[in-house]
Short mmCIF file of C-alpha atoms in Angstrom, two decimals:
data_model
loop_
_atom_site.label_atom_id
_atom_site.label_comp_id
_atom_site.label_asym_id
_atom_site.label_seq_id
_atom_site.Cartn_x
_atom_site.Cartn_y
_atom_site.Cartn_z
CA MET I 1 136.44 50.74 199.73
CA THR I 2 139.67 52.15 201.03
CA ALA I 3 139.88 54.42 204.02
CA TYR I 4 141.78 56.82 201.80
CA THR I 5 138.81 57.67 199.59
CA GLY I 6 136.50 57.91 202.57
CA ARG I 7 138.72 60.55 204.12
CA VAL I 8 138.54 62.78 201.07
CA ALA I 9 134.78 62.65 201.10
CA THR I 10 134.48 63.82 204.69
CA THR I 11 136.83 66.77 204.31
CA ALA I 12 134.97 67.93 201.25
CA ARG I 13 131.67 68.09 203.14
CA GLY I 14 130.53 71.49 204.44
CA ARG I 15 131.82 72.78 207.77
CA THR I 16 131.46 75.84 209.93
CA ILE I 17 134.03 78.59 209.49
CA GLY I 18 135.22 78.23 213.09
CA SER I 19 136.17 74.60 212.73
CA ARG I 20 137.86 75.35 209.43
CA ILE I 21 140.06 77.99 211.05
CA ALA I 22 140.83 75.58 213.88
CA ALA I 23 141.78 72.93 211.34
CA SER I 24 144.04 75.28 209.40
CA LEU I 25 145.84 76.11 212.63
CA LEU I 26 145.87 72.58 213.96
CA TYR I 27 147.35 71.01 210.86
CA PRO I 28 150.58 73.01 210.67
CA LEU I 29 151.08 73.30 214.44
CA GLY I 30 149.67 70.04 215.76
CA LEU I 31 152.46 67.63 215.02
CA PRO I 32 155.37 69.92 215.98
CA THR I 33 153.68 70.67 219.32
CA LEU I 34 152.98 67.01 219.92
CA LEU I 35 156.58 66.08 219.14
CA LEU I 36 157.93 68.81 221.42
CA VAL I 37 155.74 67.56 224.28
CA VAL I 38 156.83 63.96 223.70
CA TRP I 39 160.46 65.06 223.55
CA GLY I 40 160.05 66.96 226.80
CA LEU I 41 158.48 63.97 228.53
CA VAL I 42 161.12 61.58 227.26
CA ALA I 43 163.94 63.98 228.14
CA THR I 44 162.83 64.30 231.74
CA ARG I 45 162.58 60.51 232.15
CA THR I 46 165.70 59.42 230.30
CA THR I 47 169.14 59.18 231.84
CA SER I 48 170.91 60.10 228.61
CA ARG I 49 172.63 63.45 228.88
CA PHE I 50 172.58 64.04 225.16
CA PHE I 51 168.90 64.90 224.89
CA PRO I 52 168.02 67.85 227.11
CA ASP I 53 164.37 68.90 227.18
CA PRO I 54 163.13 71.65 224.83
CA LEU I 55 162.85 74.28 227.57
CA THR I 56 166.53 73.89 228.49
CA ILE I 57 167.45 74.19 224.82
CA ALA I 58 165.29 77.30 224.43
CA GLU I 59 166.95 78.81 227.47
CA ALA I 60 170.40 77.95 226.10
CA PHE I 61 169.39 79.41 222.77
CA ARG I 62 168.47 82.71 224.35
CA GLU I 63 171.64 82.86 226.43
CA THR I 64 174.00 81.74 223.69
CA TRP I 65 172.87 83.46 220.57
CA ILE I 66 170.97 86.57 221.57
CA GLY I 67 173.58 89.12 222.46
CA PRO I 68 177.18 89.71 221.39
CA ALA I 69 177.56 86.18 219.98
CA PHE I 70 175.11 87.12 217.27
CA VAL I 71 177.38 89.91 216.07
CA GLU I 72 180.62 87.98 216.58
CA ASP I 73 179.69 84.55 215.25
CA VAL I 74 176.42 84.55 213.39
CA LEU I 75 176.65 87.73 211.32
CA PRO I 76 180.16 87.09 209.90
CA SER I 77 179.09 83.55 208.97
CA LEU I 78 176.01 84.83 207.21
CA ALA I 79 178.01 87.58 205.50
CA ARG I 80 180.44 85.01 204.10
CA LEU I 81 177.53 82.86 203.01
CA GLY I 82 175.85 85.78 201.26
CA LEU I 83 179.07 86.89 199.60
CA GLY I 84 179.82 83.35 198.44
CA VAL I 85 176.36 82.81 197.03
CA ALA I 86 176.34 86.19 195.28
CA ALA I 87 179.75 85.54 193.72
CA SER I 88 178.61 82.08 192.64
CA ILE I 89 175.51 83.48 190.95
CA VAL I 90 177.43 86.19 189.10
CA LEU I 91 180.20 83.82 188.05
CA GLY I 92 177.93 80.93 187.23
CA VAL I 93 175.44 82.92 185.17
CA ALA I 94 178.11 84.91 183.31
CA ALA I 95 180.27 81.92 182.45
CA GLY I 96 177.23 79.74 181.83
CA THR I 97 175.78 82.21 179.35
CA VAL I 98 179.01 82.46 177.40
CA ILE I 99 179.53 78.69 177.36
CA GLY I 100 175.91 78.00 176.57
CA LEU I 101 175.90 80.37 173.60
CA THR I 102 179.19 79.15 172.12
CA HIS I 103 178.79 75.74 170.59
CA TRP I 104 182.44 74.71 170.35
CA LEU I 105 183.25 76.02 173.81
CA ARG I 106 180.51 73.90 175.27
CA GLU I 107 181.77 70.76 173.61
CA LEU I 108 185.30 71.62 174.66
CA LEU I 109 184.46 72.04 178.33
CA GLU I 110 181.67 69.51 178.83
CA PRO I 111 183.67 66.51 180.12
CA LEU I 112 185.86 68.76 182.26
CA LEU I 113 182.86 70.43 183.91
CA GLU I 114 181.18 67.07 184.37
CA PHE I 115 184.25 65.93 186.31
CA LEU I 116 184.66 69.11 188.35
CA ARG I 117 181.02 69.01 189.34
CA ALA I 118 181.36 65.42 190.52
CA ILE I 119 184.03 66.32 193.09
CA PRO I 120 182.33 66.37 196.50
CA PRO I 121 182.57 70.09 197.42
CA PRO I 122 183.85 69.66 201.01
CA VAL I 123 186.94 67.93 199.61
CA LEU I 124 187.92 71.30 198.17
CA ILE I 125 188.25 72.82 201.64
CA PRO I 126 191.75 71.37 202.28
CA VAL I 127 192.80 72.37 198.76
CA VAL I 128 191.65 75.96 199.13
CA MET I 129 193.19 76.07 202.60
CA LEU I 130 196.49 75.01 201.11
CA LEU I 131 196.30 77.66 198.41
CA LEU I 132 194.99 80.59 200.42
CA GLY I 133 195.73 79.82 204.06
CA ILE I 134 193.10 80.11 206.78
CA THR I 135 191.47 83.42 205.98
CA ASP I 136 188.02 84.83 205.39
CA THR I 137 188.75 84.87 201.67
CA MET I 138 189.43 81.16 201.85
CA LYS I 139 186.00 80.50 203.36
CA VAL I 140 184.25 82.54 200.69
CA VAL I 141 186.28 80.84 197.96
CA VAL I 142 185.36 77.45 199.43
CA ILE I 143 181.68 78.35 199.24
CA VAL I 144 182.05 79.58 195.67
CA SER I 145 184.05 76.53 194.61
CA GLY I 146 181.16 74.30 195.62
CA ALA I 147 178.13 76.45 194.90
CA VAL I 148 179.10 77.66 191.44
CA TRP I 149 178.66 74.30 189.67
CA PRO I 150 174.91 73.79 189.93
CA ILE I 151 174.36 77.37 188.76
CA LEU I 152 176.90 77.13 185.94
CA LEU I 153 175.62 73.82 184.56
CA ASN I 154 171.98 74.80 184.85
CA THR I 155 172.65 78.12 183.12
CA ILE I 156 174.39 76.33 180.26
CA GLU I 157 171.43 73.97 179.88
CA GLY I 158 168.93 76.80 180.17
CA VAL I 159 170.68 79.02 177.62
CA ARG I 160 171.01 76.11 175.25
CA GLY I 161 167.33 75.34 175.57
CA THR I 162 166.22 78.77 174.32
CA ASP I 163 163.38 78.37 171.83
CA SER I 164 164.99 78.31 168.38
CA VAL I 165 162.07 79.99 166.63
CA MET I 166 162.29 82.93 169.00
CA LYS I 167 166.04 83.05 168.57
CA GLU I 168 165.75 83.21 164.80
CA THR I 169 162.95 85.73 164.98
CA ALA I 170 165.06 87.99 167.17
CA GLU I 171 167.95 87.60 164.75
CA SER I 172 165.90 88.45 161.69
CA PHE I 173 164.45 91.50 163.44
CA ARG I 174 168.03 92.57 164.08
CA VAL I 175 167.59 92.75 167.81
CA SER I 176 171.02 93.70 169.11
CA TRP I 177 173.14 91.07 170.85
CA TRP I 178 172.80 92.76 174.19
CA GLU I 179 169.04 93.11 173.94
CA ARG I 180 168.71 89.52 172.82
CA LEU I 181 170.61 88.49 175.94
CA ARG I 182 168.57 90.70 178.21
CA PHE I 183 165.11 90.00 176.83
CA LEU I 184 165.34 86.54 175.33
CA VAL I 185 168.21 84.34 176.47
CA LEU I 186 168.34 85.14 180.17
CA PRO I 187 164.57 85.04 180.74
CA ALA I 188 164.38 81.78 178.81
CA ALA I 189 167.10 80.31 180.99
CA SER I 190 165.80 81.74 184.26
CA PRO I 191 163.75 78.71 185.40
CA ARG I 192 166.83 76.53 185.08
CA ILE I 193 169.03 79.19 186.67
CA MET I 194 166.71 79.41 189.66
CA ALA I 195 166.74 75.63 190.01
CA GLY I 196 170.55 75.85 190.06
CA VAL I 197 170.51 78.61 192.67
CA ARG I 198 168.26 76.50 194.88
CA GLN I 199 170.77 73.65 194.83
CA ALA I 200 173.64 76.08 195.29
CA LEU I 201 172.08 77.53 198.44
CA SER I 202 172.05 74.23 200.29
CA VAL I 203 175.58 73.39 199.15
CA ALA I 204 176.74 76.84 200.26
CA LEU I 205 175.21 76.42 203.71
CA ILE I 206 176.90 73.05 204.16
CA LEU I 207 180.25 74.48 203.07
CA MET I 208 179.88 77.47 205.35
CA VAL I 209 179.40 75.17 208.35
CA ILE I 210 182.16 72.72 207.46
CA SER I 211 184.75 75.31 206.54
CA GLU I 212 184.21 76.82 209.98
CA MET I 213 184.28 73.49 211.77
CA PHE I 214 187.52 72.78 209.99
CA ALA I 215 189.52 75.91 210.22
CA SER I 216 188.24 78.81 212.21
CA SER I 217 188.10 80.44 215.58
CA SER I 218 184.72 82.03 215.06
CA GLY I 219 181.51 81.46 213.23
CA LEU I 220 178.49 79.27 213.60
CA GLY I 221 180.15 76.00 212.61
CA TYR I 222 183.08 76.63 214.93
CA ARG I 223 180.78 77.41 217.86
CA ILE I 224 178.75 74.23 217.46
CA ALA I 225 181.86 72.06 217.23
CA TYR I 226 183.28 73.89 220.27
CA PHE I 227 180.16 73.23 222.35
CA GLN I 228 180.28 69.58 221.40
CA ARG I 229 183.93 69.17 222.36
CA ASN I 230 183.24 70.77 225.72
CA TYR I 231 180.09 68.76 226.38
CA LEU I 232 177.89 71.85 226.44
CA ILE I 233 174.98 69.77 225.23
CA ALA I 234 172.12 72.24 225.47
CA GLU I 235 174.24 74.93 223.79
CA MET I 236 175.14 72.51 221.02
CA TRP I 237 171.48 71.75 220.43
CA SER I 238 170.73 75.46 220.34
CA GLY I 239 173.36 75.81 217.63
CA ILE I 240 171.78 73.02 215.60
CA LEU I 241 168.44 74.77 216.06
CA LEU I 242 169.91 78.06 214.85
CA LEU I 243 171.39 76.40 211.77
CA GLY I 244 167.99 74.86 211.11
CA LEU I 245 166.39 78.28 211.38
CA VAL I 246 168.96 79.71 208.96
CA GLY I 247 168.18 76.89 206.54
CA VAL I 248 164.43 77.46 206.81
CA PHE I 249 164.88 81.21 206.43
CA LEU I 250 166.98 80.72 203.29
CA ALA I 251 164.40 78.35 201.84
CA VAL I 252 161.55 80.78 202.51
CA ALA I 253 163.48 83.79 201.19
CA PHE I 254 164.45 81.86 198.08
CA GLY I 255 160.84 80.79 197.57
CA LEU I 256 159.73 84.43 197.62
CA VAL I 257 162.45 85.56 195.22
CA GLU I 258 161.77 82.67 192.90
CA ARG I 259 158.07 83.36 192.78
CA ARG I 260 158.79 86.97 191.90
CA VAL I 261 161.44 86.23 189.25
CA LEU I 262 159.52 83.39 187.65
CA ARG I 263 156.04 84.89 187.92
CA TRP I 264 155.63 84.94 184.14
CA TYR I 265 156.81 81.34 183.93
CA HIS I 266 154.43 79.97 186.55
CA GLY I 267 151.67 81.97 184.85
CA ILE I 268 152.37 80.29 181.52
CA ARG I 269 152.49 76.86 183.12
CA GLU I 270 149.17 77.41 184.81
CA VAL I 271 147.56 78.54 181.57
CA ASN I 272 148.97 75.49 179.80
CA ARG I 273 147.66 73.17 182.44
CA ALA I 274 144.14 74.58 182.44
CA MET J 1 178.61 77.44 157.00
CA ARG J 2 179.02 73.87 158.11
CA VAL J 3 177.61 71.18 155.88
CA PHE J 4 175.35 68.87 157.84
CA PRO J 5 177.75 66.29 159.17
CA THR J 6 176.52 62.79 159.85
CA ARG J 7 175.66 61.96 163.39
CA ARG J 8 178.78 59.82 163.70
CA LEU J 9 181.08 62.64 162.65
CA ARG J 10 179.42 65.01 165.07
CA ALA J 11 179.86 62.58 167.95
CA LEU J 12 183.51 62.14 166.99
CA ARG J 13 184.04 65.89 166.94
CA ARG J 14 182.38 66.16 170.32
CA ALA J 15 184.57 63.47 171.84
CA MET J 16 187.70 65.00 170.32
CA LEU J 17 186.89 68.47 171.62
CA GLY J 18 186.19 67.01 175.03
CA VAL J 19 189.57 65.29 175.09
CA VAL J 20 191.20 68.52 173.96
CA GLY J 21 189.46 70.36 176.80
CA LEU J 22 190.64 67.87 179.41
CA THR J 23 194.17 67.87 178.06
CA GLY J 24 194.20 71.66 177.97
CA PHE J 25 193.18 71.72 181.62
CA LEU J 26 195.98 69.35 182.58
CA VAL J 27 198.56 71.32 180.57
CA LEU J 28 197.40 74.56 182.16
CA TRP J 29 197.71 72.97 185.59
CA GLN J 30 201.22 71.78 184.77
CA LEU J 31 202.21 75.23 183.51
CA ILE J 32 201.08 77.17 186.59
CA PRO J 33 203.68 75.70 189.00
CA THR J 34 206.27 75.41 186.21
CA LEU J 35 206.06 79.14 185.50
CA GLY J 36 206.20 79.79 189.22
CA LEU J 37 202.77 81.42 189.42
CA ILE J 38 201.97 79.26 192.43
CA ASN J 39 204.53 77.52 194.59
CA PRO J 40 204.60 73.77 193.73
CA LEU J 41 204.35 73.14 197.47
CA TYR J 42 200.77 74.37 197.28
CA LEU J 43 199.88 73.40 193.74
CA PRO J 44 201.98 70.39 192.78
CA TYR J 45 202.76 69.43 189.18
CA VAL J 46 200.13 67.35 187.41
CA THR J 47 202.75 64.75 186.67
CA ASP J 48 203.48 64.33 190.39
CA VAL J 49 199.79 64.10 191.22
CA LEU J 50 199.11 61.53 188.52
CA ALA J 51 202.14 59.53 189.64
CA ARG J 52 200.75 59.54 193.18
CA LEU J 53 197.38 58.51 191.87
CA PHE J 54 198.82 55.43 190.19
CA GLU J 55 200.91 54.68 193.25
CA GLN J 56 197.71 54.68 195.31
CA LEU J 57 195.96 52.37 192.87
CA VAL J 58 198.37 49.55 193.65
CA ASP J 59 198.29 50.19 197.38
CA LEU J 60 196.06 47.83 199.33
CA ALA J 61 195.57 50.32 202.18
CA PHE J 62 194.07 52.78 199.72
CA TRP J 63 191.56 50.23 198.48
CA ARG J 64 190.62 49.34 202.04
CA ARG J 65 189.84 52.97 202.79
CA LEU J 66 187.96 53.32 199.55
CA GLY J 67 185.98 50.21 200.49
CA SER J 68 185.22 51.68 203.91
CA THR J 69 183.90 54.89 202.36
CA MET J 70 181.79 53.03 199.84
CA THR J 71 180.43 50.71 202.55
CA SER J 72 179.20 53.69 204.56
CA TRP J 73 177.77 55.11 201.36
CA ALA J 74 175.94 51.91 200.45
CA ILE J 75 174.53 51.27 203.93
CA GLY J 76 173.44 54.88 204.32
CA LEU J 77 171.84 55.07 200.90
CA THR J 78 169.99 51.77 201.34
CA VAL J 79 168.62 52.58 204.77
CA ALA J 80 167.61 56.09 203.74
CA THR J 81 165.91 54.89 200.56
CA LEU J 82 163.96 52.10 202.25
CA ALA J 83 162.84 54.40 205.06
CA ALA J 84 161.94 57.22 202.68
CA VAL J 85 159.94 54.95 200.37
CA ALA J 86 158.00 53.38 203.25
CA VAL J 87 157.27 56.62 205.09
CA GLY J 88 156.82 58.63 201.89
CA THR J 89 154.26 56.22 200.45
CA VAL J 90 152.16 56.18 203.62
CA VAL J 91 152.34 59.94 204.13
CA GLY J 92 151.75 60.64 200.44
CA LEU J 93 148.69 58.41 200.24
CA VAL J 94 146.92 59.67 203.35
CA PRO J 95 145.90 63.33 202.93
CA PHE J 96 145.52 63.77 206.67
CA LEU J 97 149.13 62.75 207.28
CA ARG J 98 150.35 64.85 204.40
CA ARG J 99 148.76 67.97 205.82
CA ALA J 100 149.81 67.21 209.37
CA THR J 101 153.47 66.58 208.53
CA HIS J 102 153.88 69.46 206.08
CA THR J 103 155.36 72.01 208.51
CA MET J 104 157.59 69.42 210.16
CA VAL J 105 159.00 68.41 206.79
CA GLU J 106 159.49 72.00 205.67
CA PHE J 107 161.38 72.72 208.86
CA LEU J 108 163.49 69.58 209.07
CA ARG J 109 164.45 69.35 205.41
CA PRO J 110 166.51 72.56 205.08
CA ILE J 111 168.53 71.79 208.24
CA PRO J 112 172.00 71.21 206.85
CA SER J 113 172.87 67.64 207.75
CA VAL J 114 176.39 68.67 208.76
CA ALA J 115 174.83 70.57 211.65
CA LEU J 116 174.11 67.13 213.12
CA ILE J 117 177.77 66.09 213.06
CA PRO J 118 178.42 67.15 216.68
CA LEU J 119 175.34 65.27 217.85
CA ALA J 120 176.35 62.18 215.90
CA VAL J 121 179.83 62.27 217.40
CA LEU J 122 178.42 62.55 220.90
CA MET J 123 176.08 59.64 220.32
CA PHE J 124 178.41 57.25 218.54
CA GLY J 125 181.93 58.55 218.90
CA ILE J 126 184.43 58.21 216.06
CA GLN J 127 182.70 55.34 214.36
CA ARG J 128 180.88 54.50 211.18
CA GLN J 129 177.50 54.89 212.91
CA ALA J 130 178.18 58.60 213.42
CA ALA J 131 178.83 59.02 209.71
CA LEU J 132 175.73 56.98 208.92
CA VAL J 133 173.51 59.35 210.90
CA ILE J 134 174.65 62.23 208.69
CA ILE J 135 174.44 60.26 205.43
CA ILE J 136 170.98 58.87 206.16
CA TYR J 137 169.59 62.21 207.29
CA ALA J 138 170.76 63.98 204.15
CA SER J 139 169.76 61.36 201.60
CA PHE J 140 166.44 60.53 203.29
CA TRP J 141 164.92 63.89 202.35
CA GLN J 142 165.99 63.66 198.71
CA VAL J 143 164.03 60.43 198.24
CA PHE J 144 161.20 61.26 200.63
CA VAL J 145 160.20 64.47 198.89
CA GLN J 146 160.24 62.83 195.47
CA VAL J 147 158.17 59.88 196.68
CA ILE J 148 155.55 62.20 198.17
CA TYR J 149 155.30 64.13 194.90
CA GLY J 150 155.20 60.91 192.92
CA VAL J 151 152.50 59.26 194.99
CA ALA J 152 150.38 62.40 194.79
CA ASP J 153 150.78 62.49 191.01
CA VAL J 154 148.56 59.44 190.36
CA ASP J 155 146.23 60.21 187.46
CA VAL J 156 142.69 60.84 188.72
CA VAL J 157 141.03 59.03 185.84
CA ALA J 158 143.30 56.03 186.28
CA ARG J 159 142.52 55.96 189.98
CA ASP J 160 138.79 56.13 189.42
CA THR J 161 139.04 53.43 186.80
CA ALA J 162 141.00 51.21 189.14
CA ARG J 163 138.41 51.79 191.82
CA SER J 164 135.46 50.99 189.62
CA PHE J 165 137.16 47.83 188.45
CA GLY J 166 137.38 46.87 192.09
CA LEU J 167 141.16 46.59 192.39
CA THR J 168 142.25 45.72 195.88
CA ARG J 169 144.52 48.07 197.76
CA ARG J 170 147.55 45.94 197.03
CA GLU J 171 146.71 45.80 193.32
CA GLN J 172 146.27 49.55 193.27
CA LEU J 173 149.68 49.97 194.86
CA SER J 174 151.49 47.75 192.39
CA HIS J 175 149.62 48.72 189.21
CA LEU J 176 148.84 52.34 189.82
CA VAL J 177 150.92 54.00 192.49
CA LEU J 178 154.20 52.24 191.78
CA PRO J 179 154.40 53.02 188.04
CA THR J 180 153.49 56.66 188.69
CA THR J 181 156.00 57.04 191.47
CA LEU J 182 158.88 55.19 189.85
CA PRO J 183 160.24 58.10 187.75
CA TYR J 184 160.14 60.38 190.78
CA LEU J 185 161.75 57.70 192.91
CA MET J 186 164.58 57.23 190.43
CA THR J 187 165.26 60.97 190.37
CA GLY J 188 165.33 61.00 194.15
CA LEU J 189 167.60 57.99 194.23
CA ARG J 190 170.07 59.55 191.81
CA LEU J 191 170.21 62.76 193.84
CA ALA J 192 170.46 60.82 197.09
CA ALA J 193 173.35 58.71 195.76
CA ALA J 194 175.37 61.85 195.02
CA VAL J 195 174.48 63.47 198.32
CA ALA J 196 175.30 60.30 200.26
CA LEU J 197 178.76 60.16 198.70
CA ILE J 198 179.42 63.81 199.53
CA LEU J 199 178.42 63.28 203.14
CA ALA J 200 180.24 59.98 203.51
CA ILE J 201 183.48 61.73 202.61
CA THR J 202 182.65 64.89 204.56
CA ALA J 203 181.86 62.89 207.68
CA GLU J 204 185.20 61.12 207.44
CA MET J 205 186.97 64.44 207.09
CA VAL J 206 185.28 66.05 210.08
CA ILE J 207 184.55 63.07 212.34
CA GLY J 208 187.65 61.08 211.47
CA ASN J 209 186.24 57.59 210.93
CA LEU J 210 188.14 55.34 208.55
CA GLY J 211 187.91 56.20 204.86
CA LEU J 212 189.02 58.45 202.04
CA GLY J 213 187.89 61.58 203.85
CA ARG J 214 190.22 60.95 206.75
CA MET J 215 193.04 60.22 204.33
CA ILE J 216 192.45 63.62 202.74
CA GLU J 217 192.50 65.34 206.10
CA LEU J 218 195.67 63.46 207.09
CA SER J 219 197.53 64.36 203.92
CA ARG J 220 196.51 67.98 204.38
CA SER J 221 197.83 68.16 207.92
CA ALA J 222 200.98 66.31 206.84
CA GLY J 223 201.53 68.91 204.12
CA ASP J 224 201.48 66.20 201.45
CA ALA J 225 200.11 68.29 198.60
CA ALA J 226 200.55 65.72 195.85
CA GLY J 227 198.75 63.08 197.92
CA LEU J 228 195.95 65.51 198.73
CA TYR J 229 195.37 66.45 195.09
CA ALA J 230 195.52 62.80 194.05
CA LEU J 231 192.78 61.97 196.57
CA VAL J 232 190.66 64.88 195.38
CA VAL J 233 190.91 63.48 191.86
CA VAL J 234 189.90 60.07 193.22
CA THR J 235 186.80 61.50 194.89
CA GLY J 236 185.92 63.30 191.67
CA LEU J 237 186.19 60.04 189.73
CA LEU J 238 184.06 58.32 192.37
CA GLY J 239 181.41 61.01 192.10
CA LEU J 240 181.46 60.73 188.31
CA MET J 241 181.08 56.97 188.51
CA VAL J 242 178.13 57.19 190.91
CA ASN J 243 176.46 59.71 188.57
CA ILE J 244 176.98 57.57 185.50
CA VAL J 245 175.87 54.32 187.15
CA PHE J 246 172.70 55.83 188.55
CA ARG J 247 171.85 57.59 185.30
CA PHE J 248 172.25 54.23 183.58
CA ILE J 249 170.03 52.46 186.12
CA GLU J 250 167.45 55.21 185.76
CA ARG J 251 167.36 54.81 182.01
CA ARG J 252 167.08 51.03 182.28
CA VAL J 253 164.34 51.01 184.87
CA LEU J 254 162.31 53.67 183.10
CA SER J 255 162.76 52.46 179.54
CA TRP J 256 159.06 51.65 179.37
CA HIS J 257 158.25 55.07 180.65
CA GLN J 258 160.37 56.97 178.17
CA SER J 259 158.76 55.12 175.28
CA VAL J 260 155.32 56.12 176.52
CA ARG J 261 156.29 59.67 177.32
CA GLY J 262 158.35 60.20 174.19
CA GLU J 263 155.31 61.32 172.22
CA GLU J 264 154.17 63.95 174.64
CA PRO J 265 155.56 67.41 174.00
CA LEU J 266 157.24 68.04 177.33
#
């Protein structure tokens, strides 16, 4: 029989608690540690200057980002990112709800939105630059102009997919428009909205970096591009690492928020599955 | 109240409204610079932009750049998909590997691929390879994650049945794992195609290798607003085309699947 099935059988067999704890630590940490060690060994042997060893990068990370640079470059970037994402959510959900609830409006705008969504978001950076100049507002607008689409389109779909029986029940019980929105339509659309927000987050992060690489004299994206142009290799790697950490942090934070917002939904799904 | 219109009429109404929406957008765009709300230097007239668009369409240099962009896109997407399917299948099928790689994947996946642009430039200079690094990195994860989910989704009963019928490993792969994974794979592929296009153009804008992205950046720095807007429209049309083509492929490849799944209340 296959090795695959044999493996399952051995893990299922009883084990001591100690080895189980060791396994639960070893699994998540084993491979990253191994890779770091291999990287370190390769980096010390290779002649390529572009791959410094992990310790040098860690050192550069500490020197570059911990200190005033954090306040000058990282925080403003993150603030713009947060502002852009927040504006996208508000705009996307509000407009999406209206469009999703109005039949003719949806049909009117569908092809247009389909086209606007298909524009690769970074292409909008030069356009927004042209319209607004190189300002902080421009960077936030760039983020919104890319991140709003997944939220908007998912909200429209979600609102449209509200259970019709529930909708009619709410109508016949004369639940007010506002209450219907608050207690029926938005919760019904929330799984789709959250899926949209997840997509929007990664788009927003990309746009934050590129808009700064393109037109800025501060910010995370600018710094990384600056290090590269000046051959500050370890510093550049530390910037990539920091961006990675920001990405991971966003993913984790979003996961927590999503679990909280959609607790009822996951509950229902679990009940249905069982 | 509306009388129930036939399906045909409804589709017609839909198409008409859609055309009205698009036309309205164009008219609005034309009106903004005409009324002087925004200087035409920054927001050129639609008529100028469309004229530029048609001018580009008969220009061979434009098509060469478009071809360059789409070549990067195609190479990147192919390499990423092949790699993701191979690695994803192995990792998805072996529980040990799946557990061991979990943290690595969760850390590497959210790294915005554009963060790697400086590294790619250092390694390859202003060349297509630098763009390919970015494209492949970004689209790899889209497919990889879907393949892992798909491979893990194999029905337990079906797997046990296959085992008791003594299917070889290869037979299991082609009759069991592949059909289960295919819908996931197609979703991943569609997402990856869109992402690859975005990054192909982004890379050209930032790195400066030949293609539409560099043309956009050049027309921006030259202050050629009409040219810039025309190119943005082109990229939008490209994105739309990629979406439509891949949705079509998805529907074709999974036609058997839809017919099976159609009865399940999902």
